[in-house]
Amino acid sequence: MSPRMSRRDFVKTSAAAGVLAAGPAAAQAPAVASRSARPVVVSSANGNQYKNGGAKTCVQEAFDRMVKGEDVLDALIAGVNIVELDPLDDSVGYGGLPNGEGVVQLDASCMHGPRKRAGAVACLEGVRMPSKVAQAVMDQTDHHLLVGQGAQDFARQVGFAIEDDLNTENSRQQWLEWKRRLDPSRWLDPQKRSEESWRVTRELMAEGRIDPSHVYGTINCNGVNAKGEVCGVTTTSGLAWKIPGRVGDSPILGAGLYVDGDVGAAGSTGRGEANLYGLSSYLIVENMRRGMSPKDAGMDALKRVKAATIEKRLLNSKGEPRFYVKFYIVNRKGEYAGVGMYARQDGKDQTFAVCTEKGPETLNLEGLLGEAASE
Ligand code: GLY
């Protein structure tokens, strides 16, 4: 793994990136006016973690393809495919943690800034790389979102292989463990069910059985090339143990991903319901359109998420959100930020991935709040 940077280093680097990207004369100009950019790919931390047995991580693969002149979205999707196919990332694609009935259901979306096109799939079963199906929806239909059986039928019709089961031995064993520990009476009371499910999930995390950042899973990856062309993709197995049919933020344009080719891109990992409620990715891009930096635009969205979180079951002992939400943001000049509700959670600095001409790096993200309180 690449060396991590301190938050101070990251802020310095981001600021320098902005100056480099725009040049001294353009530094005064609004974000939307620049026609050239410093190429960058930014993603959730798993984008610089998994290689699926190959040589490169997601951000590295996407960046290398992008600077060779490949279409930005094609490059980003080739990057996230590495994570979707890697059985070790149990939050995305093949081997993603399944729903409450033990079935892997995948969500994905993609947006192409210059072409002003988008595609998405939700509750898709049997296809390891849902991001590619989302791209096929974008390229081959007049629609933006296909779900469930319809999404699978479409995937089959355009040539994707459909598999019976995307569980790996790991994802199946984790599901069996979750199921075994649950009190069947939870189904009678939605409040109790939510509390019980969270209690068991916390147990599994504390025992090191599942990675805390994989409960809401997901990879989001956004990029801009030297021409200032911006694209983004988000792909996930969604919330672990979700009610079958639950759709998170990842495939919903404006929630788990939003791209405006004239402004920039934002995407998310973490509690999808929070982003569905506030359409956070759209909010971030609109904030940048009004002149905010990527970091400030993301912090504003986090404040909104925090303000909208008032239910006791969603609050920790300090009255703050007991879930995580993170945003990965780039504007069309190539300035970027990774921000999250907490700078530190479960005793660890929270991170994101980036690739520039310096190569792939894992950086500490900026937290709206410091250390997440324990329950
Ligand atoms: N952010 C992923 C999900 O909630 O499904």
Coordinates of C-alpha atoms and ligand atoms in Angstrom, one line a residue:
M1 CA 0.0 0.0 0.0
S2 CA 1.2 3.5 -0.7
P3 CA 2.4 5.6 2.2
R4 CA -0.4 7.6 3.9
M5 CA -0.2 11.3 4.3
S6 CA -1.1 13.4 7.2
R7 CA -4.1 15.6 7.0
R8 CA -1.9 18.7 7.0
D9 CA 0.1 17.2 4.0
F10 CA -3.1 16.4 2.2
V11 CA -4.4 20.0 2.6
K12 CA -1.1 21.3 1.3
T13 CA -1.1 18.9 -1.6
S14 CA -4.7 19.7 -2.5
A15 CA -4.0 23.4 -2.4
A16 CA -0.9 22.9 -4.5
A17 CA -2.9 20.8 -6.9
G18 CA -5.3 23.6 -7.4
V19 CA -2.6 26.1 -8.2
L20 CA -0.8 23.7 -10.5
A21 CA -4.0 22.9 -12.3
A22 CA -5.1 26.4 -12.9
G23 CA -1.8 28.3 -13.1
P24 CA -1.3 31.7 -11.5
A25 CA -3.5 33.7 -13.9
A26 CA -6.3 31.2 -13.8
A27 CA -6.2 30.8 -10.0
Q28 CA -8.6 33.7 -9.6
A29 CA -11.1 32.2 -12.1
P30 CA -14.3 30.3 -11.0
A31 CA -14.0 26.5 -11.1
V32 CA -16.3 26.2 -14.1
A33 CA -14.3 28.5 -16.4
S34 CA -11.2 26.3 -16.8
R35 CA -10.9 24.3 -20.0
S36 CA -7.8 22.3 -19.0
A37 CA -7.1 20.3 -15.9
R38 CA -4.6 18.4 -13.9
P39 CA -5.6 14.8 -14.5
V40 CA -6.7 13.0 -11.4
V41 CA -8.6 10.0 -10.3
V42 CA -10.1 10.0 -6.8
S43 CA -12.0 7.1 -5.1
S44 CA -12.9 5.5 -1.9
A45 CA -10.0 3.9 0.0
N46 CA -10.6 0.4 -1.5
G47 CA -9.6 2.0 -4.9
N48 CA -6.0 1.8 -3.8
Q49 CA -6.2 -1.4 -1.8
Y50 CA -7.4 -4.3 -4.0
K51 CA -5.6 -5.7 -7.1
N52 CA -7.5 -8.9 -7.8
G53 CA -4.1 -10.7 -8.2
G54 CA -2.9 -8.1 -10.8
A55 CA -0.3 -5.4 -10.8
K56 CA -2.5 -2.3 -10.3
T57 CA -5.2 -0.9 -8.0
C58 CA -8.3 0.8 -9.4
V59 CA -7.1 4.4 -9.2
Q60 CA -3.8 3.4 -10.9
E61 CA -5.4 1.5 -13.7
A62 CA -8.0 4.2 -14.3
F63 CA -5.4 7.0 -14.3
D64 CA -3.0 5.1 -16.6
R65 CA -5.7 4.5 -19.1
M66 CA -7.0 8.0 -18.9
V67 CA -3.7 9.7 -19.5
K68 CA -3.1 7.4 -22.5
G69 CA -6.2 9.0 -24.0
E70 CA -8.9 6.4 -23.2
D71 CA -12.4 7.7 -22.6
V72 CA -12.5 8.8 -19.0
L73 CA -15.6 6.7 -18.1
D74 CA -14.2 3.6 -19.8
A75 CA -11.0 4.1 -17.8
L76 CA -12.8 4.5 -14.5
I77 CA -15.0 1.5 -15.1
A78 CA -11.9 -0.6 -16.0
G79 CA -10.6 0.5 -12.6
V80 CA -13.6 -0.4 -10.5
N81 CA -13.9 -3.7 -12.4
I82 CA -10.7 -4.8 -10.5
V83 CA -12.5 -4.3 -7.2
E84 CA -15.8 -5.8 -8.4
L85 CA -14.0 -9.0 -9.4
D86 CA -11.7 -9.2 -6.3
P87 CA -13.2 -11.7 -3.9
L88 CA -11.3 -10.1 -1.0
D89 CA -13.4 -6.9 -1.2
D90 CA -16.6 -8.1 0.2
S91 CA -18.4 -4.8 -0.3
V92 CA -18.5 -4.8 -4.1
G93 CA -19.4 -7.1 -7.0
Y94 CA -18.4 -10.8 -6.7
G95 CA -18.3 -11.9 -3.1
G96 CA -20.1 -8.8 -1.8
L97 CA -21.9 -9.3 1.5
P98 CA -25.4 -10.6 0.6
N99 CA -28.8 -9.4 1.5
G100 CA -30.9 -10.8 4.5
E101 CA -31.8 -13.9 2.5
G102 CA -28.2 -14.7 1.5
V103 CA -28.4 -13.4 -2.1
V104 CA -25.9 -10.9 -3.5
Q105 CA -27.8 -8.0 -5.0
L106 CA -25.7 -5.3 -6.7
D107 CA -26.3 -1.6 -7.4
A108 CA -24.2 0.6 -9.7
S109 CA -24.4 3.8 -11.6
C110 CA -22.2 5.8 -14.0
M111 CA -22.3 9.3 -15.5
H112 CA -20.4 10.7 -18.5
G113 CA -19.9 14.4 -18.1
P114 CA -19.1 15.5 -21.7
R115 CA -21.8 13.3 -23.2
K116 CA -24.3 14.2 -20.5
R117 CA -25.4 10.5 -20.3
A118 CA -26.0 8.3 -17.4
G119 CA -26.9 4.7 -16.7
A120 CA -27.7 2.6 -13.6
V121 CA -28.8 -0.8 -12.3
A122 CA -30.2 -1.8 -8.9
C123 CA -30.9 -5.1 -7.2
L124 CA -29.0 -6.8 -10.0
E125 CA -28.3 -10.5 -9.3
G126 CA -25.8 -12.8 -11.1
V127 CA -23.5 -10.3 -12.8
R128 CA -20.0 -9.7 -11.3
M129 CA -19.5 -6.3 -12.8
P130 CA -22.7 -4.3 -12.4
S131 CA -20.8 -1.1 -13.4
K132 CA -20.5 -2.5 -16.9
V133 CA -24.2 -3.2 -17.0
A134 CA -24.9 0.4 -15.9
Q135 CA -22.7 1.5 -18.7
A136 CA -24.7 -0.7 -21.2
V137 CA -27.9 0.9 -19.9
M138 CA -26.3 4.3 -20.6
D139 CA -25.1 3.3 -24.1
Q140 CA -27.8 1.1 -25.3
T141 CA -31.1 2.3 -23.9
D142 CA -33.1 5.5 -23.6
H143 CA -33.3 4.9 -19.8
H144 CA -31.3 5.7 -16.8
L145 CA -32.2 3.0 -14.3
L146 CA -33.1 -0.7 -14.7
V147 CA -33.8 -2.8 -11.6
G148 CA -34.2 -6.4 -10.4
Q149 CA -35.2 -9.1 -12.9
G150 CA -35.5 -6.5 -15.7
A151 CA -31.9 -5.4 -15.1
Q152 CA -30.8 -9.0 -15.2
D153 CA -32.8 -9.8 -18.4
F154 CA -31.3 -6.7 -20.0
A155 CA -27.8 -7.9 -19.0
R156 CA -28.4 -11.3 -20.5
Q157 CA -29.8 -9.8 -23.7
V158 CA -26.8 -7.6 -24.3
G159 CA -24.3 -10.5 -23.7
F160 CA -23.4 -10.6 -20.0
A161 CA -23.0 -14.1 -18.4
I162 CA -25.5 -14.6 -15.6
E163 CA -24.3 -16.7 -12.6
D164 CA -26.5 -18.5 -10.1
D165 CA -24.7 -17.2 -7.1
L166 CA -22.2 -14.4 -6.5
N167 CA -21.4 -15.5 -2.9
T168 CA -17.9 -16.6 -2.1
E169 CA -17.2 -18.9 0.8
N170 CA -16.4 -15.8 2.9
S171 CA -19.5 -13.9 2.1
R172 CA -21.7 -17.0 2.7
Q173 CA -20.0 -17.8 6.0
Q174 CA -20.5 -14.2 7.2
W175 CA -24.2 -14.3 6.2
L176 CA -24.7 -17.6 8.0
E177 CA -23.1 -16.2 11.1
W178 CA -25.3 -13.1 11.0
K179 CA -28.4 -15.2 10.5
R180 CA -27.4 -17.6 13.3
R181 CA -27.1 -14.8 15.9
L182 CA -30.3 -13.0 15.2
D183 CA -33.4 -13.3 17.4
P184 CA -36.2 -14.3 15.1
S185 CA -38.6 -12.1 17.1
R186 CA -36.8 -9.1 15.6
W187 CA -39.1 -9.4 12.5
L188 CA -42.1 -8.4 14.6
D189 CA -40.9 -4.9 15.4
P190 CA -39.1 -2.8 12.9
Q191 CA -37.4 -0.7 15.6
K192 CA -36.2 -3.8 17.4
R193 CA -35.1 -5.4 14.1
S194 CA -32.9 -2.4 13.3
E195 CA -31.3 -2.4 16.8
E196 CA -30.7 -6.1 16.8
S197 CA -29.3 -6.1 13.3
W198 CA -26.9 -3.3 14.2
R199 CA -25.9 -5.1 17.5
V200 CA -25.0 -8.3 15.6
T201 CA -23.2 -6.4 12.9
R202 CA -21.1 -4.5 15.6
E203 CA -20.3 -7.8 17.1
L204 CA -19.1 -9.2 13.8
M205 CA -17.0 -6.1 13.3
A206 CA -15.5 -6.2 16.8
E207 CA -14.5 -9.8 16.3
G208 CA -12.7 -8.8 13.1
R209 CA -15.0 -11.0 10.9
I210 CA -16.1 -8.1 8.7
D211 CA -14.4 -4.8 7.9
P212 CA -16.4 -1.9 9.4
S213 CA -16.0 0.0 6.1
H214 CA -17.6 -2.8 4.2
V215 CA -21.0 -2.8 6.0
Y216 CA -22.2 -0.1 3.6
G217 CA -19.5 -1.3 1.2
T218 CA -19.1 0.4 -2.2
I219 CA -16.5 1.9 -4.4
N220 CA -17.0 5.3 -5.9
C221 CA -14.4 6.5 -8.5
N222 CA -14.3 9.8 -10.3
G223 CA -11.8 11.3 -12.7
V224 CA -10.9 14.2 -14.9
N225 CA -8.5 14.2 -17.8
A226 CA -6.2 17.0 -19.1
K227 CA -9.1 18.3 -21.3
G228 CA -11.2 18.8 -18.2
E229 CA -13.6 15.9 -19.1
V230 CA -15.2 14.6 -15.9
C231 CA -16.9 11.2 -15.4
G232 CA -17.8 9.0 -12.4
V233 CA -18.9 5.5 -11.4
T234 CA -20.2 4.0 -8.2
T235 CA -20.7 0.2 -7.6
T236 CA -21.7 -1.8 -4.5
S237 CA -23.2 -4.8 -3.0
G238 CA -25.1 -2.3 -0.8
L239 CA -25.8 -2.6 2.9
A240 CA -24.8 -6.0 4.3
W241 CA -27.9 -8.1 5.2
K242 CA -30.3 -5.6 3.7
I243 CA -34.0 -6.5 3.2
P244 CA -34.2 -8.0 -0.3
G245 CA -35.1 -5.3 -2.8
R246 CA -33.5 -2.5 -0.7
V247 CA -31.9 0.0 -3.0
G248 CA -29.2 2.3 -1.6
D249 CA -27.8 5.6 -2.9
S250 CA -25.2 4.1 -5.3
P251 CA -27.5 3.6 -8.3
I252 CA -29.5 6.8 -7.7
L253 CA -28.3 9.7 -9.7
G254 CA -27.7 12.7 -7.4
A255 CA -27.4 10.5 -4.3
G256 CA -24.4 8.1 -4.5
L257 CA -23.1 9.7 -7.7
Y258 CA -23.5 13.0 -9.6
V259 CA -21.5 14.4 -12.5
D260 CA -21.9 17.6 -14.3
G261 CA -19.3 17.9 -17.1
D262 CA -19.2 21.6 -16.7
V263 CA -18.5 21.5 -12.9
G264 CA -17.2 18.2 -11.5
A265 CA -18.1 15.0 -9.9
A266 CA -19.0 13.7 -6.4
G267 CA -19.8 10.2 -5.1
S268 CA -20.3 8.5 -1.8
T269 CA -19.7 5.5 0.4
G270 CA -21.5 4.9 3.7
R271 CA -25.1 5.0 4.8
G272 CA -27.1 5.2 1.6
E273 CA -30.3 6.3 3.3
A274 CA -28.6 9.5 4.4
N275 CA -27.6 10.4 0.9
L276 CA -31.0 9.4 -0.6
Y277 CA -32.6 11.7 1.9
G278 CA -30.4 14.7 1.1
L279 CA -29.3 13.9 -2.5
S280 CA -25.8 14.6 -1.2
S281 CA -23.8 14.1 -4.4
Y282 CA -26.0 16.5 -6.4
L283 CA -25.8 19.0 -3.5
I284 CA -22.0 18.8 -3.6
V285 CA -21.8 19.4 -7.4
E286 CA -24.2 22.3 -7.1
N287 CA -22.1 23.8 -4.3
M288 CA -19.1 23.6 -6.6
R289 CA -21.1 25.2 -9.4
R290 CA -21.6 28.2 -7.0
G291 CA -17.9 28.5 -6.5
M292 CA -17.2 26.3 -3.5
S293 CA -14.0 24.2 -3.3
P294 CA -14.4 20.4 -3.4
K295 CA -13.6 20.3 0.3
D296 CA -16.1 23.0 1.3
A297 CA -18.8 21.6 -0.9
G298 CA -18.4 18.2 0.7
M299 CA -18.3 19.6 4.2
D300 CA -21.6 21.4 3.6
A301 CA -23.2 18.1 2.5
L302 CA -21.9 16.4 5.7
K303 CA -23.4 19.2 7.8
R304 CA -26.8 18.6 6.1
V305 CA -26.6 14.9 6.7
K306 CA -25.8 15.5 10.4
A307 CA -28.6 18.0 10.7
A308 CA -31.1 15.6 9.2
T309 CA -30.1 12.8 11.6
I310 CA -32.4 13.2 14.6
E311 CA -33.7 9.8 15.3
K312 CA -32.3 8.3 18.5
R313 CA -31.5 4.9 16.9
L314 CA -29.2 6.7 14.5
L315 CA -27.3 8.6 17.1
N316 CA -24.3 7.6 19.3
S317 CA -23.7 8.4 22.9
K318 CA -22.6 11.9 22.0
G319 CA -25.7 12.5 20.0
E320 CA -23.8 12.4 16.7
P321 CA -24.5 10.1 13.7
R322 CA -23.5 6.5 14.5
F323 CA -22.9 5.7 10.9
Y324 CA -20.3 6.9 8.4
V325 CA -20.7 8.8 5.2
K326 CA -17.8 9.8 3.0
F327 CA -17.6 11.8 -0.2
Y328 CA -15.0 11.7 -3.0
I329 CA -15.0 14.9 -5.0
V330 CA -13.2 16.4 -8.0
N331 CA -13.9 19.6 -10.0
R332 CA -13.1 20.0 -13.6
K333 CA -9.8 21.7 -12.9
G334 CA -8.6 18.6 -11.2
E335 CA -8.9 19.9 -7.6
Y336 CA -10.1 17.1 -5.3
A337 CA -11.1 16.3 -1.8
G338 CA -12.0 13.3 0.3
V339 CA -14.3 14.2 3.3
G340 CA -16.2 12.1 5.8
M341 CA -18.4 12.4 8.8
Y342 CA -15.5 11.4 11.0
A343 CA -11.7 11.8 10.6
R344 CA -11.2 8.8 12.8
Q345 CA -13.5 5.8 13.4
D346 CA -13.0 2.5 15.2
G347 CA -9.5 3.8 16.2
K348 CA -8.4 4.3 12.6
D349 CA -7.7 7.4 10.4
Q350 CA -10.3 7.4 7.6
T351 CA -8.8 7.4 4.2
F352 CA -9.5 7.8 0.5
A353 CA -7.5 7.0 -2.7
V354 CA -6.1 9.3 -5.4
C355 CA -3.9 8.9 -8.4
T356 CA -2.1 11.8 -10.1
E357 CA 1.1 11.9 -12.1
K358 CA 2.8 11.1 -8.8
G359 CA 1.2 7.7 -8.7
P360 CA -1.4 6.2 -6.5
E361 CA -1.7 7.3 -2.9
T362 CA -3.9 6.7 0.2
L363 CA -4.6 9.9 2.0
N364 CA -6.4 10.8 5.2
L365 CA -9.7 12.4 4.5
E366 CA -11.0 15.5 6.2
G367 CA -13.6 14.8 8.9
L368 CA -16.5 17.1 9.8
L369 CA -16.1 15.6 13.2
G370 CA -13.0 14.2 14.9
E371 CA -13.1 10.8 16.5
A372 CA -16.4 8.8 16.3
A373 CA -17.7 8.0 19.7
S374 CA -18.1 4.4 20.6
E375 CA -21.8 3.4 21.0
Ligands
GLY1 N1 -23.7 3.5 0.1 C1 -24.0 2.1 -0.2 C2 -25.4 1.8 0.2 O1 -25.9 2.3 1.2 O2 -25.9 0.9 -0.4

